[in-house]
mmCIF file of C-alpha atoms in Angstrom:
data_model
loop_
_atom_site.group_PDB
_atom_site.id
_atom_site.type_symbol
_atom_site.label_atom_id
_atom_site.label_comp_id
_atom_site.label_asym_id
_atom_site.label_seq_id
_atom_site.Cartn_x
_atom_site.Cartn_y
_atom_site.Cartn_z
ATOM 1 C CA MET A 181 -9.947 -6.557 -1.867
ATOM 2 C CA THR A 182 -7.800 -7.917 -4.558
ATOM 3 C CA GLU A 183 -6.936 -5.321 -7.138
ATOM 4 C CA GLU A 184 -5.842 -1.704 -7.339
ATOM 5 C CA LYS A 185 -8.503 0.000 -9.392
ATOM 6 C CA LYS A 186 -7.464 3.613 -9.934
ATOM 7 C CA LYS A 187 -6.040 6.686 -8.284
ATOM 8 C CA ASN A 188 -8.284 9.480 -7.044
ATOM 9 C CA CYS A 189 -8.839 12.048 -9.735
ATOM 10 C CA ASP A 190 -11.431 14.823 -9.780
ATOM 11 C CA CYS A 191 -10.759 16.031 -13.305
ATOM 12 C CA GLY A 192 -14.030 14.760 -14.771
ATOM 13 C CA CYS A 193 -12.272 12.965 -17.602
ATOM 14 C CA GLU A 194 -13.617 9.617 -18.712
ATOM 15 C CA HIS A 195 -10.403 7.733 -18.009
ATOM 16 C CA GLU A 196 -8.709 5.762 -15.270
ATOM 17 C CA HIS A 197 -5.330 6.578 -13.812
ATOM 18 C CA HIS A 198 -3.078 3.609 -13.044
ATOM 19 C CA HIS A 199 0.048 4.106 -10.907
ATOM 20 C CA GLU A 200 1.308 7.167 -12.752
ATOM 21 C CA HIS A 201 -0.675 10.018 -14.150
ATOM 22 C CA GLU A 202 -0.979 9.115 -17.818
ATOM 23 C CA CYS A 203 -2.910 11.981 -19.386
ATOM 24 C CA ASP A 204 -2.350 15.633 -20.199
ATOM 25 C CA CYS A 205 -5.710 16.908 -18.927
ATOM 26 C CA GLY A 206 -4.078 18.914 -16.124
ATOM 27 C CA CYS A 207 -5.743 17.017 -13.297
ATOM 28 C CA GLU A 208 -3.951 16.183 -10.058
ATOM 29 C CA VAL A 209 -3.718 12.650 -8.674
ATOM 30 C CA ASP A 210 -3.093 12.010 -4.990
ATOM 31 C CA GLU A 211 -0.292 9.440 -5.252
ATOM 32 C CA ASP A 212 -0.792 8.391 -1.622
ATOM 33 C CA VAL A 213 -4.396 7.269 -2.156
ATOM 34 C CA VAL A 214 -5.109 3.843 -3.598
ATOM 35 C CA MET A 215 -8.610 2.784 -4.579
ATOM 36 C CA LEU A 216 -9.322 -0.877 -3.829
ATOM 37 C CA GLU A 217 -12.373 -2.856 -4.754
ATOM 38 C CA ASP A 218 -14.017 -5.052 -2.115
ATOM 39 C CA GLU A 219 -15.806 -8.356 -2.685
ATOM 40 C CA GLU A 220 -19.087 -6.552 -3.494
ATOM 41 C CA GLY A 221 -17.470 -4.270 -6.086
ATOM 42 C CA ASN A 222 -17.415 -1.143 -3.887
ATOM 43 C CA GLU A 223 -14.401 1.143 -4.272
ATOM 44 C CA ILE A 224 -12.726 2.047 -0.990
ATOM 45 C CA PRO A 225 -9.991 4.695 -0.677
ATOM 46 C CA PHE A 226 -6.847 3.751 1.256
ATOM 47 C CA TYR A 227 -3.805 5.803 2.175
ATOM 48 C CA HIS A 228 -0.535 4.178 1.202
ATOM 49 C CA ILE A 229 1.580 4.267 4.365
ATOM 50 C CA ALA A 230 4.620 2.250 3.332
ATOM 51 C CA THR A 231 5.913 -0.553 1.184
ATOM 52 C CA LEU A 232 7.941 -3.160 3.050
ATOM 53 C CA GLU A 233 10.232 -5.856 1.742
ATOM 54 C CA HIS A 234 10.299 -9.169 3.590
ATOM 55 C CA GLU A 235 11.853 -12.458 2.474
ATOM 56 C CA GLY A 236 12.138 -11.283 -1.130
ATOM 57 C CA LYS A 237 8.532 -10.096 -1.433
ATOM 58 C CA GLU A 238 6.960 -6.661 -1.288
ATOM 59 C CA PHE A 239 4.053 -5.741 0.959
ATOM 60 C CA ALA A 240 1.824 -2.665 0.912
ATOM 61 C CA CYS A 241 0.785 -1.116 4.225
ATOM 62 C CA LEU A 242 -2.501 0.717 3.752
ATOM 63 C CA GLN A 243 -4.952 2.533 6.018
ATOM 64 C CA GLN A 244 -8.584 3.112 5.067
ATOM 65 C CA ALA A 245 -9.007 6.807 4.232
ATOM 66 C CA ASP A 246 -12.634 7.330 5.205
ATOM 67 C CA ASP A 247 -12.784 5.202 8.347
ATOM 68 C CA GLU A 248 -13.199 6.888 11.755
ATOM 69 C CA ASP A 249 -11.065 4.239 13.480
ATOM 70 C CA PRO A 250 -8.749 3.045 10.698
ATOM 71 C CA ILE A 251 -6.503 0.055 11.118
ATOM 72 C CA VAL A 252 -3.448 -0.799 9.075
ATOM 73 C CA GLU A 253 -4.086 -3.403 6.407
ATOM 74 C CA ILE A 254 -1.097 -5.226 4.930
ATOM 75 C CA PHE A 255 -1.217 -6.970 1.572
ATOM 76 C CA GLU A 256 1.341 -8.877 -0.441
ATOM 77 C CA LEU A 257 1.948 -7.142 -3.763
ATOM 78 C CA GLU A 258 1.739 -9.263 -6.895
ATOM 79 C CA GLU A 259 2.773 -7.430 -10.065
ATOM 80 C CA VAL A 260 0.692 -8.290 -13.115
ATOM 81 C CA GLN A 261 1.593 -7.162 -16.614
ATOM 82 C CA GLU A 262 -0.938 -7.243 -19.415
ATOM 83 C CA ALA A 263 0.264 -5.880 -22.737
ATOM 84 C CA ASP A 264 1.483 -2.358 -21.931
ATOM 85 C CA ASP A 265 -0.378 -2.095 -18.593
ATOM 86 C CA VAL A 266 1.098 -2.968 -15.216
ATOM 87 C CA TYR A 267 -1.051 -3.264 -12.117
ATOM 88 C CA TYR A 268 -0.851 -4.945 -8.733
ATOM 89 C CA ASN A 269 -2.989 -7.517 -7.047
ATOM 90 C CA PHE A 270 -3.218 -7.026 -3.297
ATOM 91 C CA LEU A 271 -3.124 -10.507 -1.784
ATOM 92 C CA PRO A 272 -4.222 -11.203 1.797
ATOM 93 C CA ILE A 273 -1.645 -12.455 4.287
ATOM 94 C CA ASP A 274 -1.964 -14.691 7.340
ATOM 95 C CA ASP A 275 -2.072 -13.390 10.928
ATOM 96 C CA ASP A 276 1.472 -14.462 11.832
ATOM 97 C CA LEU A 277 2.970 -12.668 8.840
ATOM 98 C CA TYR A 278 0.804 -9.615 9.618
ATOM 99 C CA GLU A 279 2.252 -9.453 13.150
ATOM 100 C CA THR A 280 5.808 -9.724 11.799
ATOM 101 C CA LEU A 281 5.274 -7.027 9.176
ATOM 102 C CA TYR A 282 3.375 -4.729 11.547
ATOM 103 C CA ALA A 283 6.268 -4.894 14.019
ATOM 104 C CA LYS A 284 8.645 -4.058 11.165
ATOM 105 C CA LEU A 285 6.450 -1.112 10.185
ATOM 106 C CA GLU A 286 6.335 0.147 13.781
ATOM 107 C CA ALA A 287 10.136 -0.061 14.014
ATOM 108 C CA GLU A 288 10.555 1.912 10.793
ATOM 109 C CA VAL A 289 8.097 4.584 11.914
ATOM 110 C CA ALA A 290 9.772 4.846 15.327
ATOM 111 C CA ALA A 291 13.191 5.129 13.684
ATOM 112 C CA MET A 292 11.940 7.946 11.458
ATOM 113 C CA ASP A 293 10.622 9.717 14.546
ATOM 114 C CA GLY A 294 13.869 9.052 16.431
ATOM 115 C CA GLU A 295 11.953 7.047 19.026
ATOM 116 C CA CYS A 296 13.262 3.539 18.443
ATOM 117 C CA ASP A 297 14.512 2.045 21.694
ATOM 118 C CA CYS A 298 15.289 -1.406 20.389
ATOM 119 C CA ASP A 299 18.686 -3.011 20.890
ATOM 120 C CA ASP A 300 18.668 -5.657 18.203
ATOM 121 C CA CYS A 301 16.436 -4.701 15.312
ATOM 122 C CA ASP A 302 16.754 -4.172 11.575
ATOM 123 C CA CYS A 303 16.384 -0.398 11.871
ATOM 124 C CA HIS A 304 18.798 1.665 9.800
ATOM 125 C CA HIS A 305 20.216 3.373 12.906
ATOM 126 C CA ASN A 306 21.647 0.051 14.101
ATOM 127 C CA ASP A 307 23.866 -0.269 11.016
ATOM 128 C CA LYS A 308 27.412 -0.226 12.283
ATOM 129 C CA ASN A 309 29.665 1.051 9.537
#
């Protein structure tokens, strides 16, 4: 899966929606669903869970929407601009980086739920101002 294709839209229009809803047809776009294309050209819906920053790069944390036992997929985001269009390539990452980013995601989720029990993490609740 290398490229964001389009957002879910059930309006019946003959157009694609990229990132922001660009038409005035009145249709609704689920901003949390990202359609990715696999190696065989099949479109697969993913829920956007979070975007993380790590070492100056951005990473998208996604979970397959129609999978019974979904796992979190993490991709490096590469912004591509062509003329007036902007889209993102979703680049695969190695296992070590996945483990680092997944731990960061877990810490952020736990902090949002008030369940973080870490002593020395990058969670916002450990900021001492």
